[in-house]
XYZ file of C-alpha atoms in Angstrom:
697
model
C 150.677 93.541 183.965
C 150.760 96.683 181.830
C 150.639 100.244 183.131
C 147.667 102.000 181.457
C 149.652 105.246 181.402
C 152.079 103.630 178.920
C 149.449 103.611 176.183
C 147.139 106.406 177.313
C 146.181 108.669 174.374
C 147.354 112.270 174.524
C 144.844 114.947 175.643
C 142.672 116.079 172.759
C 143.776 113.229 170.509
C 140.507 111.328 170.859
C 137.530 112.895 169.012
C 134.346 113.776 170.864
C 132.176 112.066 168.243
C 130.150 108.827 168.508
C 132.238 105.757 167.836
C 133.498 102.322 168.827
C 136.779 101.591 170.610
C 138.929 98.469 170.978
C 141.451 97.514 173.646
C 144.203 95.111 172.535
C 146.659 93.103 174.603
C 150.391 92.719 174.033
C 149.745 90.028 171.414
C 147.485 92.439 169.457
C 144.406 90.381 170.334
C 141.223 92.389 170.810
C 140.175 91.909 174.442
C 137.363 94.462 174.760
C 135.020 96.344 172.434
C 132.814 99.236 173.546
C 130.772 102.066 172.045
C 130.175 105.632 173.154
C 128.174 108.746 172.295
C 131.330 110.711 173.074
C 134.558 108.761 172.563
C 136.718 111.293 174.420
C 134.685 111.138 177.609
C 134.201 107.372 177.589
C 137.794 106.341 176.826
C 139.189 108.851 179.346
C 137.235 107.063 182.098
C 139.460 103.999 181.669
C 142.631 105.953 182.493
C 141.737 107.322 185.915
C 143.389 106.141 189.122
C 143.340 102.312 189.162
C 142.040 102.312 192.730
C 138.861 104.026 191.540
C 138.085 101.485 188.809
C 135.841 98.468 189.147
C 137.994 95.331 189.717
C 137.013 93.845 186.344
C 137.702 97.101 184.523
C 141.048 97.341 186.334
C 141.944 93.845 185.167
C 141.033 94.738 181.584
C 143.066 97.981 181.379
C 146.125 96.351 182.961
C 145.862 93.409 180.533
C 145.568 95.756 177.548
C 148.577 97.269 175.807
C 146.870 99.651 173.362
C 143.572 101.291 172.530
C 142.181 102.427 169.184
C 138.878 103.728 167.930
C 136.669 104.231 164.899
C 134.431 107.268 164.464
C 130.876 106.791 163.134
C 128.071 109.179 162.255
C 125.285 108.125 164.635
C 124.708 106.110 167.789
C 122.831 103.483 165.756
C 125.908 102.953 163.565
C 128.000 102.600 166.729
C 125.610 99.937 168.012
C 125.813 98.011 164.731
C 129.625 98.227 164.562
C 129.997 97.161 168.200
C 127.875 94.063 167.570
C 129.867 93.191 164.417
C 133.225 93.513 166.197
C 132.132 91.500 169.239
C 130.985 88.726 166.918
C 134.180 88.906 164.828
C 136.838 89.202 167.544
C 135.127 87.393 170.463
C 136.785 89.641 173.107
C 137.421 87.961 176.440
C 136.250 90.930 178.551
C 132.893 91.446 176.811
C 129.703 89.936 178.193
C 128.668 86.912 176.105
C 125.558 84.925 176.909
C 126.105 81.174 176.822
C 123.033 79.299 175.655
C 122.842 76.103 177.667
C 121.383 74.121 174.772
C 120.349 74.294 171.144
C 116.634 75.063 171.196
C 114.441 73.366 168.577
C 112.259 75.366 166.192
C 109.275 74.373 164.118
C 110.418 75.165 160.576
C 108.567 75.327 157.254
C 110.857 75.200 154.199
C 108.999 77.669 151.981
C 112.058 77.864 149.721
C 111.330 74.364 148.336
C 108.890 73.430 145.574
C 107.007 71.257 148.071
C 107.516 72.889 151.500
C 108.263 70.568 154.396
C 107.364 70.920 158.091
C 110.146 69.726 160.386
C 112.108 70.285 163.595
C 115.257 72.371 163.105
C 118.112 73.459 165.336
C 121.152 75.647 164.805
C 121.654 78.566 162.438
C 118.631 79.838 160.575
C 118.470 79.429 156.800
C 117.184 81.844 154.208
C 113.710 81.089 152.857
C 112.681 78.986 155.874
C 109.888 80.159 158.194
C 110.615 79.484 161.879
C 108.276 79.241 164.866
C 109.435 78.917 168.439
C 111.805 78.191 170.018
C 110.278 75.310 171.957
C 111.584 73.741 175.129
C 111.429 70.195 173.736
C 111.300 68.667 170.264
C 108.464 66.336 171.307
C 106.282 69.384 171.993
C 106.716 70.415 168.354
C 105.886 66.942 167.065
C 102.729 66.725 169.182
C 101.552 70.095 167.847
C 102.338 69.169 164.241
C 100.571 65.808 164.571
C 97.370 67.575 165.628
C 97.592 70.176 162.870
C 98.270 67.759 160.017
C 94.590 66.777 160.093
C 93.701 70.266 158.846
C 96.919 71.240 157.055
C 98.278 67.991 155.533
C 101.685 69.422 154.615
C 104.614 67.205 153.700
C 106.842 66.196 156.648
C 109.025 63.513 155.005
C 112.719 63.802 154.155
C 114.015 64.336 150.608
C 114.999 60.667 150.309
C 111.562 59.363 151.334
C 109.880 61.895 149.037
C 111.962 60.848 146.003
C 111.454 57.158 146.697
C 107.662 57.611 146.911
C 107.680 59.596 143.660
C 109.717 56.848 141.968
C 107.482 53.991 143.136
C 104.206 55.902 142.802
C 103.169 54.939 146.355
C 102.847 57.512 149.138
C 104.035 56.919 152.681
C 101.766 55.938 155.598
C 100.800 59.556 156.342
C 99.528 59.859 152.789
C 97.276 56.835 153.268
C 95.793 58.039 156.575
C 95.125 61.581 155.358
C 97.852 63.415 157.290
C 99.770 64.287 154.133
C 98.384 65.603 150.876
C 100.875 63.291 149.059
C 102.364 65.770 146.551
C 104.969 63.061 145.843
C 102.407 61.109 143.781
C 100.609 64.128 142.347
C 97.491 64.205 144.530
C 97.915 67.988 144.791
C 99.726 70.446 142.553
C 102.774 72.394 143.769
C 100.596 75.520 143.961
C 97.971 73.785 146.105
C 100.613 72.377 148.431
C 102.304 75.791 148.715
C 98.944 77.289 149.724
C 98.536 74.588 152.398
C 101.977 75.441 153.787
C 101.178 79.159 153.876
C 97.896 78.463 155.723
C 99.865 76.353 158.197
C 102.264 79.274 158.749
C 99.383 81.738 159.186
C 97.842 79.540 161.871
C 101.181 79.164 163.685
C 101.714 82.930 163.477
C 98.610 83.460 165.621
C 95.825 83.956 163.077
C 93.857 81.062 164.561
C 90.311 82.404 164.890
C 89.739 82.644 161.133
C 90.440 78.951 160.487
C 88.422 77.646 163.410
C 85.431 79.806 162.472
C 85.690 78.632 158.870
C 85.765 74.970 159.944
C 82.776 75.424 162.231
C 80.843 77.211 159.467
C 81.620 74.411 156.985
C 80.623 71.846 159.618
C 77.203 73.479 160.100
C 76.646 73.665 156.351
C 77.543 69.988 155.925
C 75.146 69.025 158.696
C 72.335 71.038 157.091
C 72.993 69.232 153.816
C 72.945 65.917 155.734
C 76.615 65.173 154.874
C 77.147 63.823 158.350
C 80.462 62.062 157.743
C 81.987 65.248 156.340
C 80.523 67.256 159.226
C 82.046 64.838 161.752
C 85.456 65.110 160.101
C 85.281 68.924 160.154
C 84.257 68.805 163.820
C 87.294 66.640 164.607
C 89.532 69.015 162.634
C 88.295 71.992 164.643
C 88.855 70.103 167.899
C 92.398 69.205 166.810
C 93.204 72.855 166.156
C 91.761 73.846 169.517
C 93.892 71.224 171.265
C 96.969 72.519 169.429
C 96.145 76.034 170.644
C 95.668 74.812 174.204
C 99.293 73.693 174.283
C 100.244 77.404 174.432
C 98.780 79.259 177.397
C 96.801 82.415 176.630
C 98.450 85.182 178.639
C 97.808 88.416 176.754
C 95.407 89.879 174.203
C 95.106 87.993 170.904
C 96.947 90.620 168.889
C 99.982 90.831 171.198
C 103.364 89.969 169.686
C 106.069 90.605 172.274
C 109.272 89.280 173.810
C 109.621 89.600 177.585
C 113.182 89.641 178.920
C 114.164 89.305 182.596
C 117.606 89.291 184.238
C 118.747 87.764 187.540
C 122.286 88.635 188.624
C 124.848 88.660 191.395
C 128.387 90.014 191.598
C 129.885 87.371 189.303
C 127.205 86.027 186.977
C 123.872 86.863 185.381
C 121.052 84.701 184.002
C 118.664 85.890 181.335
C 115.251 84.463 180.476
C 113.050 85.372 177.530
C 109.417 84.455 176.834
C 108.260 84.696 173.209
C 104.584 85.723 173.056
C 102.908 85.514 169.654
C 99.200 86.044 169.152
C 98.794 86.453 172.914
C 100.239 82.988 173.630
C 103.626 81.937 174.971
C 105.176 80.202 171.970
C 108.642 79.604 173.394
C 111.098 80.190 176.210
C 114.895 80.482 176.228
C 117.612 81.019 178.801
C 121.263 82.125 178.893
C 123.919 82.532 181.549
C 126.959 84.813 181.401
C 130.003 85.698 183.493
C 130.113 89.399 184.322
C 133.617 89.834 182.951
C 133.107 93.576 182.602
C 131.646 96.135 184.984
C 128.061 96.184 183.715
C 124.698 96.934 185.320
C 121.240 95.578 184.469
C 120.706 98.048 181.621
C 124.031 97.001 180.108
C 123.129 93.323 180.399
C 119.827 94.038 178.653
C 121.593 95.893 175.836
C 124.055 93.022 175.295
C 121.140 90.578 175.307
C 119.234 92.570 172.678
C 122.314 92.698 170.442
C 122.919 88.963 170.614
C 119.239 88.045 170.412
C 118.291 90.161 167.387
C 121.667 90.777 165.722
C 121.018 88.135 163.048
C 117.231 88.523 162.815
C 115.084 90.312 160.232
C 111.383 90.955 159.676
C 108.810 89.300 161.923
C 111.536 87.558 163.927
C 111.884 90.901 165.718
C 108.553 91.449 167.573
C 106.505 94.627 167.676
C 107.139 94.990 171.393
C 110.126 94.163 173.616
C 109.540 94.347 177.374
C 112.633 94.622 179.576
C 113.418 95.102 183.285
C 115.624 98.147 182.588
C 116.112 100.325 179.522
C 119.550 100.403 177.858
C 121.594 103.549 178.266
C 120.946 104.521 174.643
C 117.340 103.302 174.555
C 116.391 105.504 171.616
C 119.301 104.249 169.499
C 118.552 100.629 170.407
C 114.860 101.087 169.514
C 115.840 102.589 166.161
C 118.239 99.693 165.515
C 115.487 97.157 166.298
C 113.053 99.027 164.045
C 115.544 98.880 161.156
C 115.874 95.131 161.589
C 112.123 94.597 161.761
C 111.221 97.072 159.037
C 108.625 98.830 161.217
C 108.338 100.486 164.600
C 109.402 98.476 167.682
C 108.327 99.463 171.189
C 111.087 98.985 173.804
C 109.795 99.651 177.311
C 109.390 98.518 180.928
C 105.917 97.111 181.748
C 104.259 99.173 184.484
C 100.905 97.496 185.180
C 98.379 94.878 184.099
C 98.874 91.470 182.506
C 102.242 92.293 180.972
C 103.731 93.238 184.318
C 102.295 90.060 185.872
C 103.857 87.955 183.131
C 107.181 89.767 183.622
C 107.122 88.611 187.262
C 106.852 85.027 186.008
C 109.777 85.527 183.612
C 111.827 87.063 186.441
C 111.071 84.059 188.656
C 112.339 81.745 185.894
C 115.536 83.795 185.608
C 116.157 83.533 189.360
C 115.654 79.774 189.285
C 117.958 79.405 186.267
C 120.737 81.365 188.011
C 120.395 79.270 191.170
C 120.499 76.004 189.210
C 123.510 77.153 187.193
C 125.469 78.148 190.288
C 124.707 74.793 191.925
C 126.039 72.895 188.881
C 129.007 75.138 188.242
C 130.237 75.159 191.825
C 130.875 71.439 191.620
C 132.260 71.639 188.102
C 134.660 74.493 188.815
C 135.910 72.847 191.988
C 136.646 69.605 190.159
C 138.450 71.295 187.276
C 140.496 73.491 189.597
C 141.522 70.487 191.677
C 142.518 68.572 188.523
C 144.733 71.401 187.266
C 146.339 71.819 190.679
C 147.086 68.091 190.882
C 148.709 68.170 187.438
C 150.836 71.177 188.415
C 151.944 69.481 191.634
C 152.729 66.153 189.954
C 154.772 67.759 187.159
C 156.468 70.346 189.365
C 154.949 73.358 187.598
C 154.957 76.788 189.224
C 151.304 77.452 188.337
C 148.307 75.461 187.159
C 148.426 74.868 183.361
C 145.437 76.896 182.189
C 146.123 76.030 178.526
C 147.075 72.451 177.675
C 147.808 71.167 174.168
C 147.846 67.449 173.395
C 149.264 65.757 170.286
C 148.622 62.305 168.829
C 149.864 60.457 165.732
C 147.550 58.227 163.700
C 148.159 55.994 160.668
C 147.207 52.643 159.162
C 150.298 50.448 158.821
C 152.377 53.474 157.864
C 149.934 54.906 155.318
C 148.055 58.226 155.615
C 150.139 59.387 158.589
C 148.479 62.363 160.296
C 148.617 64.145 163.634
C 146.166 66.043 165.795
C 146.463 68.955 168.201
C 143.656 69.519 170.708
C 143.460 72.387 173.175
C 141.959 72.500 176.661
C 141.617 75.829 178.446
C 140.652 75.927 182.130
C 139.995 72.191 181.878
C 137.477 72.535 179.028
C 137.886 71.659 175.342
C 138.455 74.670 173.068
C 137.447 73.083 169.755
C 137.949 76.236 167.706
C 141.690 75.893 168.471
C 141.995 72.262 167.296
C 144.431 71.675 164.424
C 145.304 68.780 162.088
C 148.642 67.963 160.430
C 149.805 65.804 157.553
C 153.242 64.289 158.071
C 155.309 65.529 155.120
C 158.949 65.198 156.208
C 159.204 61.484 155.443
C 157.190 58.410 154.486
C 156.481 55.336 156.543
C 155.739 54.511 160.157
C 157.798 56.347 162.791
C 155.738 57.849 165.621
C 158.759 59.411 167.329
C 159.950 61.184 164.197
C 156.385 62.234 163.396
C 155.958 63.751 166.856
C 159.210 65.691 166.458
C 158.036 67.089 163.118
C 154.612 68.149 164.372
C 155.891 69.867 167.529
C 158.542 71.636 165.493
C 156.077 72.905 162.894
C 153.569 74.083 165.486
C 156.080 76.085 167.539
C 157.935 77.457 164.528
C 154.673 79.109 163.613
C 154.261 80.377 167.170
C 157.733 81.979 167.108
C 157.001 83.479 163.728
C 153.843 85.122 165.038
C 155.772 86.531 167.981
C 158.500 87.836 165.702
C 155.926 89.526 163.466
C 154.337 91.334 166.422
C 157.713 92.574 167.652
C 157.972 90.321 170.696
C 161.394 89.031 169.566
C 164.322 91.364 169.204
C 166.485 90.361 166.272
C 169.810 88.896 167.352
C 172.780 87.681 165.321
C 171.382 84.152 165.681
C 167.985 85.086 164.235
C 169.632 87.087 161.492
C 171.540 84.006 160.356
C 168.452 81.814 160.423
C 168.835 80.087 163.774
C 165.942 79.872 166.186
C 165.602 82.904 168.475
C 166.297 82.484 172.157
C 163.227 83.344 174.222
C 163.159 85.032 177.578
C 163.230 82.583 180.462
C 159.750 83.495 181.592
C 158.203 83.967 178.188
C 157.780 87.706 178.799
C 158.122 90.385 176.147
C 161.813 91.407 175.829
C 161.094 95.045 175.090
C 158.317 97.504 175.884
C 155.202 97.301 173.725
C 154.839 100.593 171.839
C 151.784 102.565 172.885
C 148.981 102.668 170.343
C 146.742 105.676 170.631
C 144.747 105.509 167.455
C 143.890 103.233 164.553
C 147.075 101.527 163.412
C 147.615 99.614 160.160
C 148.299 95.925 160.695
C 151.879 94.817 159.906
C 152.367 92.622 156.877
C 152.099 88.920 157.696
C 155.185 86.792 157.580
C 155.448 83.784 155.317
C 154.357 80.432 156.687
C 157.114 77.978 157.585
C 157.890 75.382 154.916
C 155.563 72.416 154.958
C 153.288 73.964 157.566
C 150.164 73.631 155.464
C 148.693 76.805 156.949
C 148.334 80.330 155.651
C 149.342 83.407 157.699
C 146.624 85.853 158.652
C 146.536 89.585 159.076
C 147.516 90.780 162.544
C 144.215 92.539 163.174
C 143.068 90.979 166.443
C 141.360 87.903 165.027
C 142.370 84.557 166.532
C 145.398 83.140 164.674
C 146.189 79.517 164.098
C 149.159 79.068 166.435
C 149.443 82.403 168.207
C 148.890 81.335 171.824
C 151.490 79.271 173.722
C 150.394 76.527 176.128
C 151.715 76.081 179.640
C 151.816 72.311 179.101
C 152.303 70.062 176.069
C 150.979 66.509 176.435
C 151.914 63.824 173.906
C 150.191 60.488 173.471
C 152.994 58.072 174.204
C 155.860 57.199 176.497
C 159.455 58.249 176.981
C 160.518 58.245 173.283
C 157.668 60.527 172.201
C 158.249 62.864 175.158
C 161.962 63.067 174.353
C 161.175 63.888 170.713
C 158.794 66.683 171.717
C 161.299 68.144 174.186
C 164.065 67.969 171.577
C 161.901 69.858 169.063
C 161.283 72.634 171.592
C 164.961 72.784 172.565
C 165.974 73.129 168.917
C 163.717 76.185 168.716
C 165.100 77.657 171.926
C 161.853 77.282 173.861
C 162.442 76.334 177.478
C 159.407 77.770 179.294
C 156.806 75.195 178.132
C 156.460 71.986 180.127
C 156.195 68.625 178.319
C 154.843 65.284 179.469
C 153.509 62.097 177.934
C 150.681 59.768 178.910
C 151.327 56.122 178.042
C 148.231 54.028 177.398
C 149.434 50.733 178.878
C 149.603 51.689 182.551
C 148.409 55.319 182.282
C 151.855 56.514 183.395
C 152.941 60.142 183.062
C 156.433 60.523 181.580
C 158.654 63.588 181.911
C 161.700 64.446 179.770
C 165.035 63.035 180.997
C 163.327 61.063 183.816
C 163.960 57.334 183.833
C 160.910 56.596 185.967
C 157.344 57.713 185.258
C 155.114 59.765 187.530
C 152.279 57.549 188.743
C 149.087 59.407 189.662
C 146.451 57.643 191.773
C 143.654 56.083 189.750
C 141.160 58.262 191.623
C 143.103 61.431 190.801
C 141.134 64.197 189.081
C 144.386 65.264 187.427
C 144.869 61.836 185.831
C 141.233 61.807 184.724
C 141.672 65.191 183.009
C 144.871 64.036 181.261
C 143.049 60.913 180.071
C 140.185 62.981 178.692
C 142.604 65.251 176.840
C 144.599 62.281 175.463
C 141.437 60.465 174.362
C 140.137 63.594 172.656
C 143.421 63.966 170.753
C 143.207 60.300 169.728
C 139.595 60.712 168.574
C 140.423 63.822 166.570
C 143.472 62.207 164.933
C 141.778 58.942 163.996
C 138.763 60.789 162.552
C 141.068 62.746 160.260
C 143.073 59.646 159.334
C 139.940 57.677 158.451
C 138.649 60.530 156.321
C 141.916 60.615 154.352
C 141.881 56.831 153.950
C 138.263 56.853 152.770
C 139.061 59.531 150.228
C 141.990 57.489 148.926
C 139.928 54.275 148.763
C 137.191 56.043 146.824
C 139.690 56.914 144.109
C 139.386 55.121 140.777
C 141.861 54.243 138.010
C 139.611 56.309 135.761
C 140.846 59.403 137.644
C 144.169 59.115 135.773
C 142.619 59.158 132.272
C 143.431 62.516 130.697
C 140.378 64.408 129.459
C 137.852 62.094 131.124
C 135.591 64.272 133.255
C 133.225 63.345 136.027
C 130.169 63.173 133.737
C 131.710 60.680 131.345
C 133.163 58.611 134.199
C 129.691 58.296 135.663
C 128.323 57.381 132.234
C 130.877 54.548 131.948
C 130.104 53.199 135.413
C 126.354 53.418 134.810
C 126.663 51.602 131.470
C 128.825 48.700 132.714
C 127.728 48.603 136.359
C 131.199 48.562 137.964
C 134.897 49.153 137.288
C 135.412 45.378 137.355
C 133.046 44.838 134.415
C 134.450 47.899 132.624
C 137.934 46.381 132.900
C 136.659 43.245 131.128
C 135.072 45.215 128.266
C 136.653 45.592 124.819
C 137.475 48.934 123.233
C 134.522 48.582 120.830
C 132.158 47.968 123.766
C 133.517 51.031 125.556
C 132.915 53.098 122.399
C 129.207 52.232 122.615
C 128.857 54.522 125.673
C 127.456 57.918 124.564
C 130.158 60.586 124.553
C 133.100 58.135 124.487
C 135.215 58.209 121.318
C 137.719 55.602 120.244
C 140.772 57.523 121.476
C 139.187 57.987 124.906
C 138.147 54.314 124.946
C 141.743 53.279 124.242
C 142.978 55.516 127.084
C 140.399 54.014 129.455
C 141.342 50.458 128.490
C 145.058 51.217 128.880
C 144.543 52.822 132.309
C 142.518 49.866 133.562
C 144.941 47.328 132.119
C 147.879 48.971 133.903
C 146.055 48.852 137.242
C 145.951 45.448 138.891
C 142.582 44.575 140.448
C 142.504 45.320 144.161
C 142.079 42.540 146.684
C 138.436 41.940 147.561
C 137.069 43.873 150.495
C 135.949 41.830 153.479
C 133.240 42.649 156.012
C 135.169 42.143 159.256
C 131.970 41.533 161.238
C 130.624 38.696 159.052
C 133.605 37.548 156.994
C 131.623 38.202 153.808
C 133.538 39.213 150.681
C 132.132 42.462 149.325
C 131.895 42.471 145.549
C 133.176 45.524 143.692
C 129.930 46.839 142.240
C 129.718 50.358 143.675
C 131.497 51.843 140.693
C 133.648 54.088 142.791
C 136.780 52.051 143.597
C 139.122 49.752 141.825
């Protein structure tokens, strides 16, 4: 625990301008980002008597080891920079809303020649028009099915579209009138683009125009005694009305607004948002966050606005945002939203009428979401905590292992030997920290030697990161190239120098030989191997555990526990113990270790299979000098397969366009020197698979 006075800036050193500040811990990781109208006043508040600080703020300032700041011109710039840094550094003490699922959107790919209507999730793409989000994908499909009667836009995938164009036959939707069949030329690209734009206009809320037009055309058709056409137009109008009924009318037709409500307690907060477009609720979303910093409702709203609209532009930012409390810098936030939209945005608290009534509904949803989350998490947290405590007790650890790393070796009869490292923090997978290794120190099958190499490479990099940040003091041993001896408790040997302003990052050290990774600037971003675990788990028994322990001992690391989990009897092995630790089958600790081991195995075998597939897809033509991808494809297309190409004469090879005699001779020589591979066998059926894919030898 650091003393904030050790890195407190000197009086008058901090400017009184708007800006953004960062707190870093002893490892130079950014742990908190904040903004201020007046940096001097805001930062000084963190260095008052610890007893007067909020418990979460007190934890943050005692975890930090330095503070630095950046001056900007306006409060809007501070807001933008704060959002960018939170997204870049992912500080542990900043509020981050966790979306409990990936919400589906109705998307129209206007960036394609023939736009497609489809369900999309995940990051938004440029040139695609999005509507939603919706609570369920089936709700989107029901709406689209009704609207395709009036706007028969393409909904098929690229593969189906190309196949229909090749055969000249449209799909079923084309036959029943729910697709205009641009694949077979029934409409021009311009006509189909216009259909897609009309579809988007209707989804954007301009519904009255189309329904009135359909009803007018229906009356005209009836007057002209075109009764079949009139009946079809009547059905089209009814379909559009049913599609509109799926979204409840809550506000005036011209209202485009997002309503945000927050429900909170001392530890957590839940946020709900209703998206109202054209007076109708088009979508609903919810997030939950831990209140890791001392923040009130206005602060939660500000964080929500940053994360909700930080990546949005244009109409994705509504004309009106209704909130339960205004952010501290409401004017700056409104200006920031207006810049993202390109026009004025109203940010306010609803006071009366329909909007206030709807806000009550949103608030009720937020309260229910918080209650449901706490019910689920109570059980989940209890189980994870019990599992970690059982592991600590079984292995004789002083504290529960909050960070566990697990390693596994994978190969196929000694070929393509790889290893995986998976990370679990607080009992949950931290996939951004996963790493993969290629075994480079030797060839062949030796799991024990492979484990020794991987553990050594991983923790060499960890020591190197610590040495670069000044956590190791150079000793005669380190000067001569031996591994440094760490402190018994893993603590920093010397005091961390106080940082009171922006400091240039030290130059990165070179990566250890054979590591396969590149060093990164020490600027607060997560580094590949910067964080040590409290427990290393290896997939295997006593030999693998001994190899891992030996690798750590050779590096002088004695404050990281090691164990192994053998698959046969699910026994836990410890270094230098002749007998395993046997956990009860019902133990939550054993279940967690199994999950971690299985995840490491899955990650390793996925990587190994990918490498093997890449090797199998190689061709003897790859070794022909001067033969590029285009001419290789031309050869395969002409002969049908490498097998038939191998049987061809040089004169026959010369018949392929672009292949001269010298190249043909090189191709023939390369194929002649490569013995045909054994036939592939389908292990499920026993069928021999002929070599006709053109991609392997």
